[in-house]
Amino acid sequence: MTPAPPSPPIRVLIADDQDMVRTGFRFFLDAQPDITVVAEAADGEEAVALARRERPDVCLLDIRMPKLDGLEATRLLAGPGVTDPMRVVVVTTFDLDEYVYGALRGGACGFLLKDSGPTLLAEAVRAAAAGDSLVSPSITVRLLQHITAPQTTASRPAPPPPVSAATLREPLTDRELDVVRLVALGRTNAEIAAALFVSLSTVKTHLSSVQLKLAARNRVEIAAWAWQNGHAHPEA
């Protein structure tokens, strides 16, 4: 039996105004057997132009860049009204809530802090290429505090729309609920797999099923559903 040909590597564009950051990201991502960096940009305008020309599988965009910031670049590449949207992951030093909400509303499928570590960076690239979403665990938990806490500040940014229990198409299985609880606590796929003693692929299968049942667009909405419906319990 002839073995199936290997899948082509995930093609990535890196946009950041700091040379050292781009070099570090490229060094790590190019070392992955399934990822290759095909373009680099030092500002937002260059990032948009290169992305449209090269059509990478995933764009990694910093927020604070000259000429065009990462949020506007995200909107131009992945936002509402874009005919053929790209997969954008925002990677930044700044975890301000307005940046997180702006990135997700603008079409980003992931939001990572630069100190999240190279392993989570690669996981975010793979998730984006597969059509999934990944948000830094610490950000996920803080977003949930905004979603579930009383709104006492008029200027507080509006969180992503909550997932209503009414959208539940069919009950979650016990194992799917286990996965959902850990997502609500900000665990990565690898951490969930270790905690439940299952494979990474099993976790991804459960998450895909959960997203379908909840009509959830990303991990944040899955976690929000868990908190709103009593399926998440903060750790002591």
Coordinates of C-alpha atoms in Angstrom, one line a residue:
M1 CA 0.0 0.0 0.0
T2 CA 1.4 3.4 -1.0
P3 CA 1.7 5.7 1.9
A4 CA -0.1 9.0 1.7
P5 CA 2.0 11.9 0.7
P6 CA 3.0 14.2 3.6
S7 CA 0.8 17.3 4.1
P8 CA 2.4 20.5 3.0
P9 CA 3.7 22.7 5.9
I10 CA 1.5 25.5 7.3
R11 CA 2.6 28.7 5.6
V12 CA 3.0 31.6 8.1
L13 CA 3.4 35.4 7.8
I14 CA 5.0 37.2 10.7
A15 CA 4.3 41.0 11.2
D16 CA 6.1 42.8 14.0
D17 CA 8.0 46.1 14.1
Q18 CA 10.8 44.5 16.3
D19 CA 13.5 42.7 14.4
M20 CA 14.3 40.5 17.3
V21 CA 10.7 39.3 17.8
R22 CA 10.4 38.4 14.1
T23 CA 13.7 36.6 14.2
G24 CA 12.7 34.6 17.3
F25 CA 9.4 33.6 16.0
R26 CA 10.9 32.6 12.6
F27 CA 13.6 30.6 14.3
F28 CA 11.2 28.6 16.4
L29 CA 8.4 28.1 13.8
D30 CA 10.8 27.1 11.0
A31 CA 12.2 24.5 13.4
Q32 CA 8.7 22.8 13.4
P33 CA 8.4 20.0 10.9
D34 CA 4.9 21.2 9.9
I35 CA 5.3 25.0 9.8
T36 CA 7.3 27.3 7.5
V37 CA 7.6 31.1 7.6
V38 CA 7.0 32.5 4.1
A39 CA 7.0 36.3 4.7
E40 CA 7.9 38.9 7.3
A41 CA 6.6 42.5 7.7
A42 CA 7.8 45.4 9.9
D43 CA 4.5 47.4 9.7
G44 CA 0.8 46.9 9.1
E45 CA 0.7 48.2 5.6
E46 CA 3.4 45.8 4.5
A47 CA 1.7 43.0 6.3
V48 CA -1.6 43.5 4.5
A49 CA 0.2 43.7 1.1
L50 CA 2.3 40.6 1.7
A51 CA -0.6 38.6 3.0
R52 CA -2.8 39.4 0.0
R53 CA 0.1 38.5 -2.3
E54 CA 1.4 35.4 -0.6
R55 CA -1.9 34.1 0.8
P56 CA -0.3 32.4 3.9
D57 CA -2.3 29.9 5.9
V58 CA -1.9 31.9 9.1
C59 CA -0.9 35.5 9.7
L60 CA 0.7 36.4 13.1
L61 CA 0.2 40.1 13.7
D62 CA 1.5 42.4 16.4
I63 CA -0.9 45.2 17.5
R64 CA 1.3 48.2 17.8
M65 CA 2.9 48.7 14.4
P66 CA 3.7 51.8 12.4
K67 CA 1.6 52.9 9.4
L68 CA -1.3 50.5 10.2
D69 CA -1.9 48.8 13.6
G70 CA -2.6 45.1 13.9
L71 CA -6.3 45.6 14.7
E72 CA -6.9 47.4 11.5
A73 CA -4.8 45.0 9.5
T74 CA -6.8 42.2 11.1
R75 CA -10.0 43.8 10.0
L76 CA -8.7 44.2 6.4
L77 CA -7.6 40.6 6.2
A78 CA -10.2 38.8 8.2
G79 CA -13.0 41.1 9.2
P80 CA -16.7 41.2 8.2
G81 CA -17.1 41.8 4.5
V82 CA -13.8 40.3 3.5
T83 CA -14.6 38.0 0.5
D84 CA -11.8 35.5 1.2
P85 CA -10.8 36.0 4.9
M86 CA -7.5 34.8 6.2
R87 CA -6.7 33.2 9.5
V88 CA -5.2 35.8 11.8
V89 CA -3.6 35.3 15.2
V90 CA -2.8 38.5 17.1
V91 CA 0.4 38.1 19.2
T92 CA 1.2 41.1 21.5
T93 CA 2.8 42.3 24.7
F94 CA -0.3 44.2 25.6
D95 CA -3.3 42.3 27.0
L96 CA -5.6 45.3 27.3
D97 CA -9.2 44.2 27.2
E98 CA -10.1 46.6 24.3
Y99 CA -7.3 45.0 22.3
V100 CA -8.7 41.5 22.9
Y101 CA -12.2 42.5 22.0
G102 CA -11.1 44.5 19.0
A103 CA -9.1 41.6 17.7
L104 CA -11.8 39.1 18.1
R105 CA -14.5 41.4 16.6
G106 CA -12.1 42.2 13.8
G107 CA -12.0 38.5 12.7
A108 CA -8.9 37.2 14.6
C109 CA -9.1 33.5 15.4
G110 CA -6.5 33.7 18.2
F111 CA -5.0 36.1 20.7
L112 CA -1.7 35.3 22.4
L113 CA 0.6 37.2 24.6
K114 CA 4.3 37.2 23.6
D115 CA 5.2 35.7 26.9
S116 CA 2.9 32.7 26.4
G117 CA 5.9 30.7 25.2
P118 CA 6.9 29.1 21.9
T119 CA 4.9 25.9 22.5
L120 CA 1.6 27.8 22.7
L121 CA 2.6 29.9 19.7
A122 CA 3.0 26.8 17.6
E123 CA -0.3 25.4 18.9
A124 CA -2.1 28.6 18.0
V125 CA -0.7 28.4 14.5
R126 CA -1.8 24.8 14.1
A127 CA -5.2 25.6 15.6
A128 CA -5.7 28.6 13.2
A129 CA -4.7 26.5 10.2
A130 CA -7.2 23.8 11.2
G131 CA -10.0 26.3 11.5
D132 CA -10.0 26.4 15.3
S133 CA -9.3 29.2 17.8
L134 CA -6.9 29.6 20.6
V135 CA -6.8 32.5 23.1
S136 CA -4.1 32.7 25.8
P137 CA -5.5 30.9 28.9
S138 CA -5.0 34.0 31.2
I139 CA -6.9 36.1 28.8
T140 CA -9.7 33.6 28.5
V141 CA -10.2 33.5 32.3
R142 CA -10.2 37.3 32.5
L143 CA -12.7 37.6 29.6
L144 CA -15.0 35.3 31.6
Q145 CA -14.9 37.6 34.6
H146 CA -16.2 40.4 32.3
I147 CA -18.9 38.2 30.8
T148 CA -20.2 36.9 34.2
A149 CA -19.6 39.9 36.5
P150 CA -22.1 42.7 36.9
Q151 CA -21.4 45.6 34.5
T152 CA -20.6 48.5 36.9
T153 CA -18.5 50.6 34.6
A154 CA -20.2 52.2 31.6
S155 CA -16.9 52.5 29.7
R156 CA -16.1 48.8 30.0
P157 CA -15.7 47.2 26.6
A158 CA -18.5 44.9 25.5
P159 CA -17.5 41.3 25.6
P160 CA -18.2 38.8 22.9
P161 CA -21.9 37.8 22.7
P162 CA -22.6 35.1 25.3
V163 CA -23.7 31.6 24.3
S164 CA -27.3 31.0 25.4
A165 CA -28.3 27.7 26.8
A166 CA -31.1 27.8 24.2
T167 CA -28.5 27.2 21.5
L168 CA -27.7 23.8 22.9
R169 CA -28.5 21.5 20.0
E170 CA -28.1 18.3 22.0
P171 CA -26.8 17.5 25.5
L172 CA -23.1 17.3 26.1
T173 CA -21.6 14.0 27.1
D174 CA -20.0 13.6 30.5
R175 CA -16.5 13.6 28.9
E176 CA -17.4 16.7 26.8
L177 CA -18.4 18.5 30.0
D178 CA -15.1 17.5 31.6
V179 CA -13.3 19.2 28.6
V180 CA -15.5 22.2 28.8
R181 CA -14.8 22.7 32.6
L182 CA -11.1 22.7 31.9
V183 CA -11.5 25.1 28.9
A184 CA -13.4 27.4 31.3
L185 CA -10.3 27.4 33.7
G186 CA -8.1 28.4 30.8
R187 CA -6.3 25.1 30.2
T188 CA -4.6 24.5 26.8
N189 CA -5.4 21.4 24.8
A190 CA -2.2 19.7 26.0
E191 CA -3.1 20.4 29.6
I192 CA -6.6 19.1 29.1
A193 CA -5.2 15.9 27.6
A194 CA -2.9 15.4 30.5
A195 CA -5.5 16.1 33.1
L196 CA -8.0 13.6 31.6
F197 CA -5.4 11.0 30.5
V198 CA -6.5 11.1 26.9
S199 CA -4.7 11.9 23.6
L200 CA -4.5 15.4 22.2
S201 CA -6.5 14.3 19.1
T202 CA -9.3 13.1 21.5
V203 CA -9.4 16.5 23.1
K204 CA -9.7 18.2 19.7
T205 CA -12.5 15.8 18.7
H206 CA -14.4 16.6 21.9
L207 CA -13.9 20.4 21.3
S208 CA -15.2 20.1 17.8
S209 CA -18.3 18.3 19.0
V210 CA -18.8 20.9 21.7
Q211 CA -18.5 23.8 19.3
L212 CA -21.1 22.3 17.0
K213 CA -23.5 21.5 19.9
L214 CA -23.2 25.0 21.4
A215 CA -22.9 26.9 18.1
A216 CA -19.8 28.4 19.6
R217 CA -17.3 30.2 17.5
N218 CA -14.3 29.8 19.7
R219 CA -12.9 28.7 23.1
V220 CA -14.0 31.9 24.8
E221 CA -17.7 31.2 23.9
I222 CA -17.4 27.6 25.1
A223 CA -15.9 28.8 28.4
A224 CA -18.6 31.5 28.7
W225 CA -21.3 28.9 28.3
A226 CA -19.7 26.8 31.0
W227 CA -19.6 29.7 33.5
Q228 CA -23.1 30.9 32.6
N229 CA -24.6 27.4 33.0
G230 CA -22.8 26.3 36.2
H231 CA -20.3 24.0 34.6
A232 CA -17.2 25.8 35.7
H233 CA -15.6 26.0 39.2
P234 CA -12.7 28.3 39.9
E235 CA -9.7 26.6 41.5
A236 CA -8.9 27.5 45.1

